[in-house]
C-alpha positions as semicolon CSV with decimal commas, in nm:
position;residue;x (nm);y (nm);z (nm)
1;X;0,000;0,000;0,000
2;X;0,146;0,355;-0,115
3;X;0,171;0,631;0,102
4;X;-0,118;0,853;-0,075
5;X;-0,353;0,490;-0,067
6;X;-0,272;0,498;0,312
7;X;-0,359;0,886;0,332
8;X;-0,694;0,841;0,160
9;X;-0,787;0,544;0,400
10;X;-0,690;0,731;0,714
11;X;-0,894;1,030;0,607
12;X;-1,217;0,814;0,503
13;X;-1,167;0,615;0,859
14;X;-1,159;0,960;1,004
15;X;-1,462;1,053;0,837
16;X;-1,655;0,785;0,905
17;X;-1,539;0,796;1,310
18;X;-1,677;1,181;1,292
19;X;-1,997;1,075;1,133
20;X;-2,033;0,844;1,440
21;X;-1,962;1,078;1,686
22;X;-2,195;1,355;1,466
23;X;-2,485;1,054;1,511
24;X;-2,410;0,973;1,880
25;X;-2,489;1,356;1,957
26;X;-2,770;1,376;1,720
27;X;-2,946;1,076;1,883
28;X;-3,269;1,139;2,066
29;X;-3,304;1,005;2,406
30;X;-3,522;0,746;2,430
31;X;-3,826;0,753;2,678
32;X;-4,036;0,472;2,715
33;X;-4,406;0,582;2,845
34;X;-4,643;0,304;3,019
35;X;-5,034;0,410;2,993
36;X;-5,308;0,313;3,262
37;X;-5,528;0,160;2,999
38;X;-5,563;0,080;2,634
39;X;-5,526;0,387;2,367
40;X;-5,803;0,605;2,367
41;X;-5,849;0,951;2,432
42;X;-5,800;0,971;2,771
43;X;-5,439;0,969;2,631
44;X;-5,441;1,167;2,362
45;X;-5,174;1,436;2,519
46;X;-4,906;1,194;2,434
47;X;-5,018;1,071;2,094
48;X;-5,050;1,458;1,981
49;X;-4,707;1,500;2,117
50;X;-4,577;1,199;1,899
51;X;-4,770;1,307;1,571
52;X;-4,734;1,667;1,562
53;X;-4,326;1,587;1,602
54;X;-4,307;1,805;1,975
55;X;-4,135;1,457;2,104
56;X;-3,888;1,500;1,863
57;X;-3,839;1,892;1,892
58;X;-3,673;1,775;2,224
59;X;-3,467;1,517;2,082
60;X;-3,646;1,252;2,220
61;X;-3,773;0,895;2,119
62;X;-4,069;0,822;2,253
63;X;-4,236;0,481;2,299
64;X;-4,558;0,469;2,443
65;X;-4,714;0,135;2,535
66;X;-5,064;0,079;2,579
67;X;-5,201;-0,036;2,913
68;X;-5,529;-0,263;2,959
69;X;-5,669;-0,472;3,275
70;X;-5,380;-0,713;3,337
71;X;-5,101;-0,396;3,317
72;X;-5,012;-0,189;3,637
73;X;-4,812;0,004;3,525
74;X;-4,639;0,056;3,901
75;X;-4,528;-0,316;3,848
76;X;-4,420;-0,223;3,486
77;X;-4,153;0,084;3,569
78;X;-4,072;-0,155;3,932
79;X;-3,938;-0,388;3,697
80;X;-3,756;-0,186;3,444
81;X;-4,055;-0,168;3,179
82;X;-4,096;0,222;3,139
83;X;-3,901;0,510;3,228
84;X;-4,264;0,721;3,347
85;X;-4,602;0,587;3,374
86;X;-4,955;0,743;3,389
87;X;-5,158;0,697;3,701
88;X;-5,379;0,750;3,971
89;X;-5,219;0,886;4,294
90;X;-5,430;0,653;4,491
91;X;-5,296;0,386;4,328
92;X;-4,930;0,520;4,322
93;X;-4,957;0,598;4,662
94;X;-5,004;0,259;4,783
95;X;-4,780;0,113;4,529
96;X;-4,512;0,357;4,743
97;X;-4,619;0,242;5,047
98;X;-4,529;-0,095;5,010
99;X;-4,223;0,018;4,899
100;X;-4,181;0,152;4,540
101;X;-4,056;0,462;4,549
102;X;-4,265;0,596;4,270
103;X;-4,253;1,043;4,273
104;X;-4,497;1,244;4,099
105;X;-4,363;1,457;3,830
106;X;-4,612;1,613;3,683
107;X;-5,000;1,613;3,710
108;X;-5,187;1,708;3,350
109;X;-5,520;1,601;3,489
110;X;-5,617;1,901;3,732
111;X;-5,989;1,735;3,770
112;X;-6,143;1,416;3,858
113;X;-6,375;1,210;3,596
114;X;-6,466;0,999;3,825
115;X;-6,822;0,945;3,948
116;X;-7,103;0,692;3,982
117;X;-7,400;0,687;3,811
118;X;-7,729;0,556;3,917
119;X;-8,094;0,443;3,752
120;X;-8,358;0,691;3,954
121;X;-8,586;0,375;3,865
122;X;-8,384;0,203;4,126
123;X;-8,470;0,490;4,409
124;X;-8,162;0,656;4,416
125;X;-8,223;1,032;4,384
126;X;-7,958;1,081;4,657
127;X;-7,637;0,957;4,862
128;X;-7,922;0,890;5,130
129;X;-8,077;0,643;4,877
130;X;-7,743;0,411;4,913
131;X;-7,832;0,180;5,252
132;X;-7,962;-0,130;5,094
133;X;-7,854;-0,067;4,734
134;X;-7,590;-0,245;4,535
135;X;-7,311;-0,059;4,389
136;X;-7,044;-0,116;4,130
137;X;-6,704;-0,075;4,192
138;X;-6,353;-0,085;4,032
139;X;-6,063;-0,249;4,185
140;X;-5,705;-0,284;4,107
141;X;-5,648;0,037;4,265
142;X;-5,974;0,201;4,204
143;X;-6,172;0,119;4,459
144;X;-5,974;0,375;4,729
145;X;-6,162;0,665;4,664
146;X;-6,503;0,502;4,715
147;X;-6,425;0,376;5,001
148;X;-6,304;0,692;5,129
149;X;-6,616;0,815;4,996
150;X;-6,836;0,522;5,172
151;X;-6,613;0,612;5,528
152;X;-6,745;0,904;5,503
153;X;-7,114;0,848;5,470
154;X;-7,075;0,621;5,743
155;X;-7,157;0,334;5,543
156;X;-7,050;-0,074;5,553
157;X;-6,971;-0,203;5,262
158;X;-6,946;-0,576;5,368
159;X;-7,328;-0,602;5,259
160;X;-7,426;-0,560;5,620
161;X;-7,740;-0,425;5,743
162;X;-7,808;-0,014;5,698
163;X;-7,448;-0,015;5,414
164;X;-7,459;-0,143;5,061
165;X;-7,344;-0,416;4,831
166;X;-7,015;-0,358;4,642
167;X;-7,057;-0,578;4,334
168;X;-6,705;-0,594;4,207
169;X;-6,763;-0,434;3,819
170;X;-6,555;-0,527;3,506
171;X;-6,494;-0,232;3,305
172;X;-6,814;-0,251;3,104
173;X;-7,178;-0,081;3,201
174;X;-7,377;-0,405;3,201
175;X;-7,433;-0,430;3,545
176;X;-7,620;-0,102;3,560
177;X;-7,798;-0,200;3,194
178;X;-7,891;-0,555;3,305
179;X;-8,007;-0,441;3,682
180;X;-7,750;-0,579;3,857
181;X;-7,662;-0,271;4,049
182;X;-7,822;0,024;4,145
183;X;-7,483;0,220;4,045
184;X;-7,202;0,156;3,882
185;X;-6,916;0,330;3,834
186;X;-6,834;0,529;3,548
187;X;-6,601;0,823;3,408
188;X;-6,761;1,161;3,240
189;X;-6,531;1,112;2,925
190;X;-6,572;0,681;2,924
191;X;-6,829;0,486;3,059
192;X;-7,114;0,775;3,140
193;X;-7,119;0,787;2,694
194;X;-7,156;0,391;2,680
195;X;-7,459;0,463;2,933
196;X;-7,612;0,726;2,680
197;X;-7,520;0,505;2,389
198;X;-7,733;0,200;2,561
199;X;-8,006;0,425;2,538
200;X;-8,078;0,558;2,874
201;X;-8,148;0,932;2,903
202;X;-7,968;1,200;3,124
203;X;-8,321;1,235;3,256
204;X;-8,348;0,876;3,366
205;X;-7,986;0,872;3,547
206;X;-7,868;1,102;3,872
207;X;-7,476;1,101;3,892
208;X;-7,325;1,200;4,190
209;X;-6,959;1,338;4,070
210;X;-6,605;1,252;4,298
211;X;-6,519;1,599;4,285
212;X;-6,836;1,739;4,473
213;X;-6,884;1,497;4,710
214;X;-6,518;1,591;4,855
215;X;-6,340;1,272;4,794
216;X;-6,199;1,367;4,488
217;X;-5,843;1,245;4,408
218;X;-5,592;1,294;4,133
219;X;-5,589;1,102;3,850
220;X;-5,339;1,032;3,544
221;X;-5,065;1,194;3,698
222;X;-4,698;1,148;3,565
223;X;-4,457;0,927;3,835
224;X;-4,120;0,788;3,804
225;X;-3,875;0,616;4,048
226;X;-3,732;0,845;4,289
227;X;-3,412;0,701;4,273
228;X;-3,377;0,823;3,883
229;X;-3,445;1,194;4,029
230;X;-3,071;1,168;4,149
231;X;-2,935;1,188;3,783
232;X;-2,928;1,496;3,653
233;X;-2,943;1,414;3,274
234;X;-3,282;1,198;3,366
235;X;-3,465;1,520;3,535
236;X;-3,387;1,699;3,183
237;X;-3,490;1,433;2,960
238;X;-3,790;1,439;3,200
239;X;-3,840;1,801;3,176
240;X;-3,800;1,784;2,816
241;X;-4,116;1,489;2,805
242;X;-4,291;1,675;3,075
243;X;-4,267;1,996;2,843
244;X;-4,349;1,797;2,479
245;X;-4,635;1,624;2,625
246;X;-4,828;1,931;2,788
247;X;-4,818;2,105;2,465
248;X;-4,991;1,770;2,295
249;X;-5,215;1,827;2,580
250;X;-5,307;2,173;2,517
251;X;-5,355;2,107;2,137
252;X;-5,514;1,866;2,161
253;X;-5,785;2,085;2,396
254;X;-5,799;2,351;2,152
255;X;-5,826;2,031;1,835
256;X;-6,046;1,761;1,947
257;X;-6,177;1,629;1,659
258;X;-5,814;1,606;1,497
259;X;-5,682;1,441;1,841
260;X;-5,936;1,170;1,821
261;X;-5,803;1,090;1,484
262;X;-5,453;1,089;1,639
263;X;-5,592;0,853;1,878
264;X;-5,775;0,660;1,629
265;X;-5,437;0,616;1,394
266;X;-5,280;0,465;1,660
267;X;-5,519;0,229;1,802
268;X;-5,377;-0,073;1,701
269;X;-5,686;-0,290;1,841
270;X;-5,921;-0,107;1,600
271;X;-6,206;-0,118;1,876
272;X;-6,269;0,240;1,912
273;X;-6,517;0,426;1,733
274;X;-6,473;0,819;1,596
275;X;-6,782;0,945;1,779
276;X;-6,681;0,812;2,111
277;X;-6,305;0,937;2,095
278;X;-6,439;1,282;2,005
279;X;-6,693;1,248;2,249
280;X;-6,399;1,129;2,516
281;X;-6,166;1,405;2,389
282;X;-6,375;1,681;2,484
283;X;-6,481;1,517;2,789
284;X;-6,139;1,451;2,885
285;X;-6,036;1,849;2,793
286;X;-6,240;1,970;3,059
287;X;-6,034;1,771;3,327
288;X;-5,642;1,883;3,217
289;X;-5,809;2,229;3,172
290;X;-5,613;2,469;3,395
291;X;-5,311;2,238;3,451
292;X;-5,004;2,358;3,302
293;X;-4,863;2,006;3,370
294;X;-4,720;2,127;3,734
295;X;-4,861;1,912;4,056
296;X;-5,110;2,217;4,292
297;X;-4,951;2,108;4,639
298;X;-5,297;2,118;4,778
299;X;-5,463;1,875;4,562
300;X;-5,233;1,644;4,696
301;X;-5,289;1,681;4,994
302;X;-5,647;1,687;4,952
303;X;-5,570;1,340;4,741
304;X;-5,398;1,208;5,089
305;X;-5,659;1,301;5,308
306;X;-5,895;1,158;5,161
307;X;-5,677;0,788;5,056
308;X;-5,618;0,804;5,505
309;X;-5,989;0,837;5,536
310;X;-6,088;0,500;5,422
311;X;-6,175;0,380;5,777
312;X;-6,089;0,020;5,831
313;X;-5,956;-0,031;5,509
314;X;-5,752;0,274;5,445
315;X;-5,567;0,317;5,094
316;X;-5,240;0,398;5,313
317;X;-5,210;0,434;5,664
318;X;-4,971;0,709;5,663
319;X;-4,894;1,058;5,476
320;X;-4,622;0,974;5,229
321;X;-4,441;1,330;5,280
322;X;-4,348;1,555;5,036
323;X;-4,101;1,355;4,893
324;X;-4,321;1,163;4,670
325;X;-4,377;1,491;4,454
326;X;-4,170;1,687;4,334
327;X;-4,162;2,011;4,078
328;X;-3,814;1,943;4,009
329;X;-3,925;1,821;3,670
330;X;-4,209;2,094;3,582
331;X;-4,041;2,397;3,683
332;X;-3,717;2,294;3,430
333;X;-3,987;2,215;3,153
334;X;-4,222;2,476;3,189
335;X;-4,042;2,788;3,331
């Protein structure tokens, strides 16, 4: 090999070592993203962040995996699944009291969607109507707030004289269609639409909402694992997803026909419908209205009050301390 033969491979190895180092400081950063439950609007934040390229404005790669009734996602980021995950506080709470250290970063969902509806043909006009009367629950995590809610009424829940009937509900109406319950429980942007879809009438249903019976807590927060929050370059790449995602959120209040599309695209199930997304979508716009993505100290501790008041069967059985929040995150990304 001549010298000039030698010169020209040296320089093309040195090329091709820069254009490595030029990619390794163009990548994004991967973030993976677990869901609470299967793609629909109630997520459509993060999909508008993905399609309208916001993800990528902050050099990140986003994956975000759908949830669905055999995912929690505390078990998913425990065991290395997801770098965040969307959920309820109740259920992170609990999750953190038995030892996951999971921190809330970020809380798009100001309001609660969760109520439970009743047929008036049952006699329920009121919570005084409840003695006697079965109601439908959620568990996995979403029970807590009704029983706080049942604490505080003074009510059993065992079935026992002068308390109700919990009649453990799948996540379908049925129960309340079929007669099996007096209630059920439902969310303004899900289930309360499958009601009016069945054919019942506003007029023929009283719903008694979370947030004004003061047991309201906060749902479809953002957490992560506290131990994470000690490296620096993870609180910016959080920052950065915190930032990306609430301005999917707010476009996708101000576009809710185009974010159920975005939803739609990337249902990968095909079992959602148009109507209903657009339907959930606006529903859903209502609750992260007034959020700029940054957790109100005083919902959570509104949130904790109420998980403590859950009688015999409280959610936790302690106040978790400030140190499972934090605005570390959402004061980099949003001031």
């Amino acid at each position: 090999m001549n010298k000039k033969n030698r010169s020209n491979l040296a320089a093309l190895g040195l090329g091709a070592l820069g254009l490595a180092a030029a990619g390794t400081a163009n990548a994004a950063d991967d973030v993976t993203l677990q869901l609470k439950w299967v793609t629909q609007a109630q997520f459509a934040g993060y999909y508008v962040a993905q399609d309208q390229g916001f993800y990528g404005e902050e050099d990140l790669n986003v994956t975000i995996k759908p949830g669905g009734p055999d995912i929690a996602p505390a078990q998913v980021i425990a065991g290395g699944g997801a770098d965040v995950v969307v959920d309820w506080m109740p259920s992170a709470m609990a999750s953190r009291e038995k030892g996951l250290d999971l921190v809330n970063i970020a809380q798009p969902f100001k309001s609660s969607g969760m109520m439970l509806t009743c047929r008036k043909d049952t006699g329920v006009n009121s919570p005084e109507d409840f003695p006697g009367k079965t109601l439908g629950v959620w568990f996995s995590g979403n029970e807590y707030p009704f029983l706080s809610w049942m604490n505080k009424l003074g009510l059993a829940t065992d079935g026992s004289d002068g308390g109700v009937t919990v009649l453990k509900q799948g996540f379908n109406v049925d129960p309340l269609l079929q007669g099996q319950a007096a209630c059920i429980s439902t969310m303004t942007y899900n289930e309360y639409g499958q009601v009016l879809d069945a054919g019942l009438t506003p007029e023929e249903l009283v719903v008694f909402k979370y947030e004004d019976q003061g047991v309201a807590t906060l749902e479809d927060g953002l957490y992560v694992r506290g131990d994470n929050l000690d490296d620096p370059e993870f609180v910016d790449k959080m920052a950065r997803f915190v930032r990306a995602s609430m301005k999917g959120w707010k476009w996708a209040e101000q576009n809710p026909e185009e974010a159920a599309l975005i939803v739609l695209d990337n249902d990968a199930s095909g079992a959602q419908t148009e109507a209903h997304q657009v339907f959930m979508m606006k529903e859903v716009a209502k609750l992260t209205a007034g959020s700029d993505g940054a957790l109100d100290p005083a919902d959570f501790e509104r949130t904790i009050e109420s998980l403590l008041s859950g009688g015999s069967d409280p959610v936790i059985t302690q106040h978790p301390g400030d140190d499972a929040w934090t605005h570390a995150v959402s004061d980099k990304a949003l001031n």
